[in-house]
GROMACS .gro file of C-alpha atoms in nm:
model
  364
    1MET     CA    1  -1.917   1.412  -0.644
    2THR     CA    2  -1.949   1.282  -1.003
    3LYS     CA    3  -2.016   0.937  -1.096
    4LEU     CA    4  -1.717   0.779  -1.304
    5LYS     CA    5  -1.862   0.640  -1.649
    6PRO     CA    6  -1.830   0.267  -1.593
    7HIS     CA    7  -1.628   0.176  -1.945
    8LEU     CA    8  -1.341   0.441  -1.839
    9SER     CA    9  -1.324   0.299  -1.469
   10LEU     CA   10  -1.286  -0.086  -1.630
   11GLY     CA   11  -1.071   0.083  -1.902
   12GLY     CA   12  -0.834   0.210  -1.601
   13ILE     CA   13  -0.893  -0.115  -1.380
   14GLY     CA   14  -0.738  -0.372  -1.714
   15VAL     CA   15  -0.473  -0.097  -1.761
   16PHE     CA   16  -0.373  -0.077  -1.404
   17ALA     CA   17  -0.377  -0.459  -1.415
   18VAL     CA   18  -0.118  -0.455  -1.685
   19LEU     CA   19   0.172  -0.271  -1.576
   20LEU     CA   20   0.121  -0.473  -1.192
   21LEU     CA   21   0.092  -0.810  -1.333
   22ALA     CA   22   0.282  -0.776  -1.749
   23VAL     CA   23   0.503  -0.469  -1.656
   24ALA     CA   24   0.655  -0.465  -1.331
   25PRO     CA   25   0.764  -0.827  -1.295
   26SER     CA   26   0.978  -0.721  -1.710
   27VAL     CA   27   1.112  -0.420  -1.576
   28LEU     CA   28   1.216  -0.425  -1.194
   29THR     CA   29   1.440  -0.598  -0.988
   30ASP     CA   30   1.369  -0.820  -0.761
   31HIS     CA   31   1.395  -0.654  -0.511
   32TRP     CA   32   1.181  -0.376  -0.620
   33LEU     CA   33   0.934  -0.634  -0.702
   34SER     CA   34   0.899  -0.749  -0.361
   35ASN     CA   35   0.877  -0.403  -0.247
   36LEU     CA   36   0.584  -0.312  -0.492
   37GLY     CA   37   0.414  -0.621  -0.384
   38LYS     CA   38   0.424  -0.497  -0.096
   39TYR     CA   39   0.286  -0.174  -0.099
   40CYS     CA   40   0.004  -0.350  -0.318
   41CYS     CA   41  -0.066  -0.486   0.027
   42TRP     CA   42  -0.141  -0.204   0.160
   43ALA     CA   43  -0.330  -0.069  -0.141
   44ILE     CA   44  -0.565  -0.350  -0.090
   45ALA     CA   45  -0.620  -0.279   0.229
   46ALA     CA   46  -0.666   0.103   0.124
   47VAL     CA   47  -0.904   0.037  -0.119
   48GLY     CA   48  -1.104  -0.144   0.197
   49ILE     CA   49  -1.066   0.200   0.334
   50GLY     CA   50  -1.233   0.384   0.086
   51LEU     CA   51  -1.503   0.149   0.067
   52ALA     CA   52  -1.628   0.204   0.402
   53TRP     CA   53  -1.452   0.590   0.455
   54GLY     CA   54  -1.481   0.725   0.117
   55ARG     CA   55  -1.843   0.626   0.054
   56GLY     CA   56  -1.952   0.554   0.350
   57GLY     CA   57  -1.778   0.816   0.555
   58MET     CA   58  -1.664   0.597   0.843
   59LEU     CA   59  -1.393   0.738   0.966
   60VAL     CA   60  -1.176   0.369   1.043
   61MET     CA   61  -0.898   0.379   1.236
   62GLY     CA   62  -0.838   0.058   1.312
   63GLN     CA   63  -0.780  -0.175   1.008
   64GLY     CA   64  -0.453  -0.310   1.156
   65VAL     CA   65  -0.669  -0.530   1.341
   66PHE     CA   66  -0.828  -0.740   1.061
   67PHE     CA   67  -0.428  -0.686   0.865
   68ALA     CA   68  -0.386  -0.859   1.191
   69LEU     CA   69  -0.625  -1.126   1.164
   70GLY     CA   70  -0.460  -1.199   0.835
   71ALA     CA   71  -0.078  -1.144   0.863
   72TYR     CA   72  -0.135  -1.341   1.187
   73SER     CA   73  -0.327  -1.637   1.046
   74MET     CA   74  -0.056  -1.702   0.726
   75ALA     CA   75   0.224  -1.642   0.900
   76MET     CA   76   0.113  -1.923   1.211
   77HIS     CA   77   0.081  -2.157   0.886
   78LEU     CA   78   0.394  -2.091   0.734
   79THR     CA   79   0.571  -2.102   1.094
   80LEU     CA   80   0.438  -2.483   1.099
   81GLU     CA   81   0.494  -2.507   0.767
   82THR     CA   82   0.892  -2.436   0.786
   83ALA     CA   83   0.889  -2.606   1.131
   84GLY     CA   84   0.765  -2.949   0.977
   85ASP     CA   85   0.587  -3.233   1.297
   86GLY     CA   86   0.839  -3.032   1.527
   87VAL     CA   87   0.753  -2.673   1.773
   88PRO     CA   88   0.822  -2.304   1.615
   89GLY     CA   89   1.204  -2.205   1.662
   90PHE     CA   90   1.121  -1.921   1.896
   91MET     CA   91   0.907  -2.114   2.141
   92VAL     CA   92   1.162  -2.389   2.173
   93LEU     CA   93   1.420  -2.086   2.347
   94TYR     CA   94   1.186  -1.965   2.584
   95ASP     CA   95   1.051  -2.411   2.714
   96PRO     CA   96   1.239  -2.662   2.488
   97LEU     CA   97   0.940  -2.938   2.671
   98ALA     CA   98   0.632  -2.677   2.550
   99PRO     CA   99   0.374  -2.814   2.362
  100LEU     CA  100   0.203  -2.664   2.058
  101PRO     CA  101  -0.070  -2.443   2.214
  102ALA     CA  102  -0.365  -2.531   2.074
  103PHE     CA  103  -0.511  -2.247   1.881
  104TRP     CA  104  -0.211  -2.334   1.645
  105GLU     CA  105  -0.266  -2.650   1.554
  106PRO     CA  106  -0.554  -2.609   1.304
  107PHE     CA  107  -0.306  -2.383   1.084
  108ARG     CA  108  -0.129  -2.661   0.945
  109SER     CA  109  -0.386  -2.705   0.707
  110THR     CA  110  -0.422  -2.482   0.427
  111ALA     CA  111  -0.797  -2.495   0.372
  112PHE     CA  112  -0.848  -2.379   0.789
  113THR     CA  113  -0.584  -2.152   0.730
  114LEU     CA  114  -0.782  -1.979   0.360
  115LEU     CA  115  -1.050  -1.972   0.523
  116ALA     CA  116  -0.964  -1.816   0.919
  117ILE     CA  117  -0.808  -1.569   0.669
  118VAL     CA  118  -1.178  -1.542   0.506
  119VAL     CA  119  -1.403  -1.603   0.792
  120LEU     CA  120  -1.270  -1.430   1.071
  121PRO     CA  121  -1.211  -1.029   0.995
  122VAL     CA  122  -1.586  -1.170   0.839
  123VAL     CA  123  -1.703  -1.267   1.197
  124ALA     CA  124  -1.529  -0.996   1.377
  125ALA     CA  125  -1.596  -0.768   1.155
  126GLY     CA  126  -1.952  -0.858   1.189
  127ILE     CA  127  -2.013  -0.835   1.550
  128LEU     CA  128  -1.845  -0.491   1.594
  129GLY     CA  129  -2.004  -0.350   1.301
  130TYR     CA  130  -2.380  -0.441   1.430
  131ALA     CA  131  -2.236  -0.353   1.836
  132LEU     CA  132  -2.146   0.042   1.696
  133PHE     CA  133  -2.398   0.095   1.391
  134LYS     CA  134  -2.753  -0.032   1.569
  135ARG     CA  135  -2.586   0.238   1.929
  136ARG     CA  136  -2.540   0.453   1.630
  137VAL     CA  137  -2.211   0.556   1.720
  138LYS     CA  138  -2.069   0.650   1.438
  139GLY     CA  139  -1.758   1.018   1.343
  140ALA     CA  140  -1.488   1.071   1.593
  141TYR     CA  141  -1.643   0.813   1.864
  142PHE     CA  142  -1.601   0.541   1.609
  143ALA     CA  143  -1.233   0.667   1.472
  144ILE     CA  144  -1.146   0.672   1.801
  145LEU     CA  145  -1.294   0.274   1.940
  146THR     CA  146  -1.155   0.180   1.618
  147GLN     CA  147  -0.818   0.308   1.631
  148ALA     CA  148  -0.820   0.225   2.081
  149LEU     CA  149  -0.914  -0.153   1.919
  150ALA     CA  150  -0.596  -0.168   1.716
  151VAL     CA  151  -0.379  -0.041   2.018
  152ALA     CA  152  -0.522  -0.332   2.206
  153LEU     CA  153  -0.448  -0.592   2.008
  154ALA     CA  154  -0.091  -0.462   1.961
  155THR     CA  155  -0.037  -0.445   2.326
  156LEU     CA  156  -0.137  -0.818   2.365
  157VAL     CA  157   0.034  -0.957   2.115
  158SER     CA  158   0.348  -0.727   2.193
  159SER     CA  159   0.276  -0.917   2.561
  160THR     CA  160   0.223  -1.306   2.431
  161ILE     CA  161   0.589  -1.418   2.330
  162ARG     CA  162   0.537  -1.739   2.386
  163GLU     CA  163   0.233  -1.770   2.161
  164THR     CA  164   0.286  -1.508   1.874
  165GLY     CA  165   0.652  -1.380   1.967
  166GLY     CA  166   0.562  -1.042   2.093
  167ASP     CA  167   0.769  -0.759   1.967
  168THR     CA  168   0.953  -0.927   1.782
  169GLY     CA  169   0.704  -1.161   1.588
  170LEU     CA  170   0.677  -1.415   1.364
  171SER     CA  171   0.983  -1.477   1.062
  172ASP     CA  172   1.211  -1.732   0.932
  173PHE     CA  173   0.942  -1.887   0.672
  174LYS     CA  174   1.067  -2.049   0.464
  175TYR     CA  175   0.813  -2.220   0.211
  176PHE     CA  176   0.470  -2.058   0.106
  177PHE     CA  177   0.211  -2.348   0.050
  178GLY     CA  178   0.494  -2.553  -0.047
  179TYR     CA  179   0.701  -2.371  -0.240
  180VAL     CA  180   1.077  -2.239  -0.141
  181LEU     CA  181   1.012  -1.871  -0.054
  182ASN     CA  182   1.399  -1.829  -0.183
  183ASP     CA  183   1.322  -1.922  -0.522
  184PRO     CA  184   1.276  -1.640  -0.704
  185ALA     CA  185   1.046  -1.759  -0.909
  186ASN     CA  186   0.795  -1.831  -0.647
  187ARG     CA  187   0.858  -1.467  -0.523
  188THR     CA  188   0.763  -1.385  -0.851
  189MET     CA  189   0.495  -1.630  -0.846
  190VAL     CA  190   0.388  -1.439  -0.475
  191TYR     CA  191   0.389  -1.067  -0.658
  192LEU     CA  192   0.189  -1.201  -0.905
  193ILE     CA  193  -0.128  -1.310  -0.690
  194THR     CA  194  -0.106  -1.023  -0.479
  195ALA     CA  195  -0.167  -0.790  -0.773
  196GLY     CA  196  -0.404  -0.960  -0.905
  197LEU     CA  197  -0.584  -0.972  -0.558
  198LEU     CA  198  -0.520  -0.634  -0.574
  199VAL     CA  199  -0.634  -0.585  -0.925
  200ALA     CA  200  -0.993  -0.813  -0.821
  201CYS     CA  201  -1.032  -0.612  -0.523
  202LEU     CA  202  -1.089  -0.262  -0.778
  203LEU     CA  203  -1.300  -0.458  -0.961
  204VAL     CA  204  -1.543  -0.587  -0.681
  205VAL     CA  205  -1.554  -0.257  -0.571
  206TRP     CA  206  -1.607  -0.094  -0.899
  207GLN     CA  207  -1.941  -0.293  -0.863
  208LEU     CA  208  -2.063  -0.200  -0.587
  209TYR     CA  209  -1.950   0.172  -0.700
  210ARG     CA  210  -2.225   0.114  -0.950
  211SER     CA  211  -2.481  -0.117  -0.787
  212ARG     CA  212  -2.794  -0.003  -0.630
  213PHE     CA  213  -2.580  -0.076  -0.284
  214GLY     CA  214  -2.319   0.193  -0.394
  215GLU     CA  215  -2.557   0.441  -0.462
  216LEU     CA  216  -2.745   0.319  -0.141
  217LEU     CA  217  -2.343   0.390   0.065
  218VAL     CA  218  -2.315   0.723  -0.031
  219ALA     CA  219  -2.663   0.857   0.066
  220THR     CA  220  -2.660   0.703   0.415
  221ARG     CA  221  -2.295   0.865   0.400
  222ASP     CA  222  -2.462   1.235   0.297
  223ALA     CA  223  -2.815   1.154   0.435
  224GLU     CA  224  -2.812   0.833   0.681
  225GLU     CA  225  -3.176   1.023   0.856
  226ARG     CA  226  -3.345   1.030   0.479
  227VAL     CA  227  -3.263   0.713   0.461
  228ARG     CA  228  -3.414   0.625   0.747
  229PHE     CA  229  -3.732   0.834   0.645
  230LEU     CA  230  -3.706   0.583   0.356
  231GLY     CA  231  -3.756   0.277   0.511
  232TYR     CA  232  -3.382   0.139   0.456
  233ASP     CA  233  -3.190   0.074   0.779
  234PRO     CA  234  -2.811   0.266   0.808
  235ALA     CA  235  -2.693   0.027   1.035
  236ASN     CA  236  -2.711  -0.226   0.771
  237VAL     CA  237  -2.629  -0.077   0.460
  238LYS     CA  238  -2.243  -0.001   0.704
  239LEU     CA  239  -2.248  -0.312   0.786
  240VAL     CA  240  -2.154  -0.458   0.474
  241ALA     CA  241  -1.909  -0.211   0.395
  242PHE     CA  242  -1.752  -0.237   0.728
  243VAL     CA  243  -1.724  -0.630   0.672
  244GLY     CA  244  -1.601  -0.536   0.308
  245ALA     CA  245  -1.336  -0.318   0.412
  246ALA     CA  246  -1.222  -0.560   0.710
  247LEU     CA  247  -1.239  -0.862   0.461
  248MET     CA  248  -0.932  -0.683   0.175
  249ALA     CA  249  -0.738  -0.565   0.541
  250SER     CA  250  -0.730  -0.943   0.615
  251ILE     CA  251  -0.597  -1.023   0.247
  252GLY     CA  252  -0.341  -0.736   0.238
  253GLY     CA  253  -0.234  -0.860   0.526
  254ALA     CA  254  -0.207  -1.213   0.460
  255MET     CA  255  -0.033  -1.156   0.134
  256PHE     CA  256   0.244  -0.910   0.369
  257VAL     CA  257   0.304  -1.219   0.529
  258PRO     CA  258   0.547  -1.429   0.180
  259ILE     CA  259   0.583  -1.101   0.075
  260VAL     CA  260   0.791  -0.905   0.370
  261GLY     CA  261   0.932  -1.244   0.523
  262ILE     CA  262   0.800  -1.129   0.891
  263ILE     CA  263   0.544  -0.956   1.113
  264THR     CA  264   0.535  -0.792   1.362
  265PRO     CA  265   0.325  -0.543   1.635
  266ALA     CA  266   0.448  -0.290   1.472
  267GLU     CA  267   0.284  -0.341   1.126
  268ILE     CA  268  -0.076  -0.391   1.337
  269GLY     CA  269  -0.084  -0.111   1.563
  270ALA     CA  270  -0.226   0.254   1.565
  271ALA     CA  271   0.021   0.417   1.343
  272ALA     CA  272  -0.032   0.142   1.128
  273SER     CA  273  -0.339   0.183   1.086
  274ILE     CA  274  -0.269   0.535   1.048
  275LEU     CA  275  -0.019   0.527   0.699
  276MET     CA  276  -0.298   0.345   0.609
  277ILE     CA  277  -0.539   0.630   0.636
  278ALA     CA  278  -0.274   0.887   0.522
  279GLY     CA  279  -0.223   0.747   0.199
  280VAL     CA  280  -0.617   0.642   0.111
  281ALA     CA  281  -0.662   1.059   0.174
  282PHE     CA  282  -0.352   1.126  -0.009
  283GLY     CA  283  -0.504   0.998  -0.292
  284GLY     CA  284  -0.859   1.047  -0.286
  285ARG     CA  285  -1.106   0.822  -0.079
  286ALA     CA  286  -1.389   0.858  -0.273
  287SER     CA  287  -1.216   0.774  -0.589
  288LEU     CA  288  -1.184   0.422  -0.736
  289PHE     CA  289  -0.824   0.422  -0.787
  290GLY     CA  290  -0.721   0.694  -0.544
  291PRO     CA  291  -0.701   0.484  -0.235
  292ALA     CA  292  -0.539   0.179  -0.451
  293LEU     CA  293  -0.192   0.466  -0.551
  294GLY     CA  294  -0.216   0.719  -0.288
  295ALA     CA  295  -0.096   0.387  -0.055
  296ILE     CA  296   0.141   0.302  -0.325
  297ALA     CA  297   0.275   0.633  -0.312
  298VAL     CA  298   0.314   0.664   0.097
  299GLY     CA  299   0.490   0.287   0.079
  300TRP     CA  300   0.753   0.414  -0.146
  301GLY     CA  301   0.842   0.699   0.017
  302GLN     CA  302   0.892   0.500   0.285
  303SER     CA  303   1.106   0.254   0.155
  304SER     CA  304   1.276   0.528  -0.060
  305LEU     CA  305   1.287   0.827   0.229
  306GLY     CA  306   1.312   0.568   0.515
  307SER     CA  307   1.643   0.419   0.324
  308THR     CA  308   1.795   0.740   0.331
  309TRP     CA  309   1.616   0.934   0.637
  310PRO     CA  310   1.493   0.722   0.879
  311GLU     CA  311   1.465   0.967   1.119
  312GLY     CA  312   1.293   1.244   0.852
  313TRP     CA  313   1.052   1.074   0.598
  314THR     CA  314   0.775   1.038   0.838
  315TYR     CA  315   0.830   1.412   0.880
  316ILE     CA  316   0.776   1.514   0.506
  317ILE     CA  317   0.477   1.267   0.473
  318GLY     CA  318   0.341   1.465   0.718
  319LEU     CA  319   0.345   1.754   0.473
  320LEU     CA  320   0.225   1.612   0.204
  321PHE     CA  321  -0.051   1.509   0.384
  322ILE     CA  322  -0.120   1.866   0.585
  323VAL     CA  323  -0.110   2.023   0.190
  324VAL     CA  324  -0.281   1.760   0.041
  325ILE     CA  325  -0.565   1.807   0.349
  326LEU     CA  326  -0.557   2.192   0.317
  327PHE     CA  327  -0.596   2.244  -0.068
  328LEU     CA  328  -0.683   1.915  -0.180
  329PRO     CA  329  -0.977   1.771   0.045
  330LYS     CA  330  -1.048   1.506  -0.155
  331GLY     CA  331  -0.688   1.388  -0.265
  332LEU     CA  332  -0.507   1.436  -0.581
  333SER     CA  333  -0.798   1.252  -0.750
  334SER     CA  334  -0.957   1.560  -0.761
  335LEU     CA  335  -0.710   1.740  -0.938
  336PRO     CA  336  -0.896   1.633  -1.281
  337ALA     CA  337  -1.223   1.764  -1.174
  338ARG     CA  338  -1.078   2.055  -1.022
  339PHE     CA  339  -0.883   2.121  -1.383
  340ARG     CA  340  -1.278   2.046  -1.575
  341ALA     CA  341  -1.445   2.324  -1.297
  342ALA     CA  342  -1.166   2.553  -1.381
  343ARG     CA  343  -1.256   2.563  -1.732
  344ARG     CA  344  -1.639   2.532  -1.683
  345GLY     CA  345  -1.792   2.870  -1.851
  346PRO     CA  346  -1.966   3.077  -1.629
  347GLY     CA  347  -2.314   3.008  -1.797
  348GLU     CA  348  -2.288   2.609  -1.745
  349PRO     CA  349  -2.501   2.499  -1.463
  350LEU     CA  350  -2.332   2.303  -1.178
  351ALA     CA  351  -2.372   1.939  -1.117
  352ALA     CA  352  -2.667   1.853  -0.817
  353PRO     CA  353  -2.554   1.751  -0.530
  354ALA     CA  354  -2.432   1.430  -0.456
  355ALA     CA  355  -2.671   1.300  -0.158
  356THR     CA  356  -2.966   1.440  -0.371
  357ARG     CA  357  -2.823   1.239  -0.675
  358GLN     CA  358  -2.749   0.889  -0.484
  359LEU     CA  359  -3.123   0.932  -0.304
  360GLU     CA  360  -3.316   1.045  -0.581
  361GLY     CA  361  -3.189   0.708  -0.752
  362VAL     CA  362  -3.215   0.473  -0.448
  363THR     CA  363  -3.596   0.610  -0.486
  364SER     CA  364  -3.672   0.595  -0.840
   0.00000   0.00000   0.00000
C-alpha cells in the first residue's frame, strides 16, 4: 500500500467538496438531490468503515447498530417536534391514553438529541470494543459478533411496536429543528449539511491517515504482535478506530432520517450492514475516497436498478462485488496503482511491504 501525497489527497477533497456543495445543487433536480443526500449518509458511515476495516483490519459487519443509534435519536426528536406537546400518533393508535415513554421525553430537547447522536455510539462502541479487543477477539469471530448485534437490535426494534413503531418504523416528519421539511429550500439545506459532514469526515480521516496514529493503525493491522513487542497496546489503537467508525455511522444515520423521511429496522439490520461493507469493498477499503465513492455507487445502483428491476438489482450488485473481490481485491481505487505497476520497468525496485514501512515510522 503506497502512501498518498498529502497535497493530492487534500486537493481531491477540495474537488469533491465543490462537486457536492456547489455543482450538485445547481444541476440536479430535487428528487436526485435528495437521493444524493441519502447516498452521502451511507458514504459517511462508509468512511468510518474504511478507517476501521481498511486501515485497522477490523471487519465491522454490524455498523447498522451505530447507524440506528443516530437515526432513532434523530427520528424520536423529529417525531416529538411534529407531535408538539402531545403523544406521537402511532402510540395513540395502540393506546389513546398511554403516556409518552420516559426514555422519549429527553429527546424533546435539541441539545440532548445532538448530544445523544454523538455520545451514545461513542459509549456503546467504547464498551463493546474494550471488551472484545482486550480479549483479542478478531477475524471472523469479531465480524460474526458485530453482525449478530445488528440482527439482535433490528429484532428488538421490530418487537417494540408501541415504543419504536416496530417494522413500520418512524415517519411523517414535518419539521427539522424548526424548519419545515416540505420546503424545497429547507430540503436543500439538509442536503448541504449532510454533504458538508461527509467532507468533514474525509478531512478528519485524511488527517488521521497521515498522522502517527494512522501509521500505528496500519502497523497493528499488518503486524499486531510486533506492535505489542514495541510497547504499544494494539487493543487501544483498534478501539480508537472502532469508536471513530461508530461515531461516523451514527452521524450518517442521524442525517438519513430527515432526508429519507423514515427509519425502519430494515435500514439497520444485517442486510443494511452488509450493503455498507459491499460499498466499501467495491470502492476500495484502504483508500481515502474509495469507501465514500463505493457507497455512493452502490446507493445509486440500489435506487436506479431497484426501481426498474426490484427483484434483480441485488444480483447485479452481488455479481459486481464478486468480480471486484476476485480480480480487484483492493477495490476500484487500486486501478491507478495497477496501471502504474504495469508501466513500471522490469529493473525498477518494488516498494517495501506496508507493515515494514509503518513500523519503521512508528519506531523512528
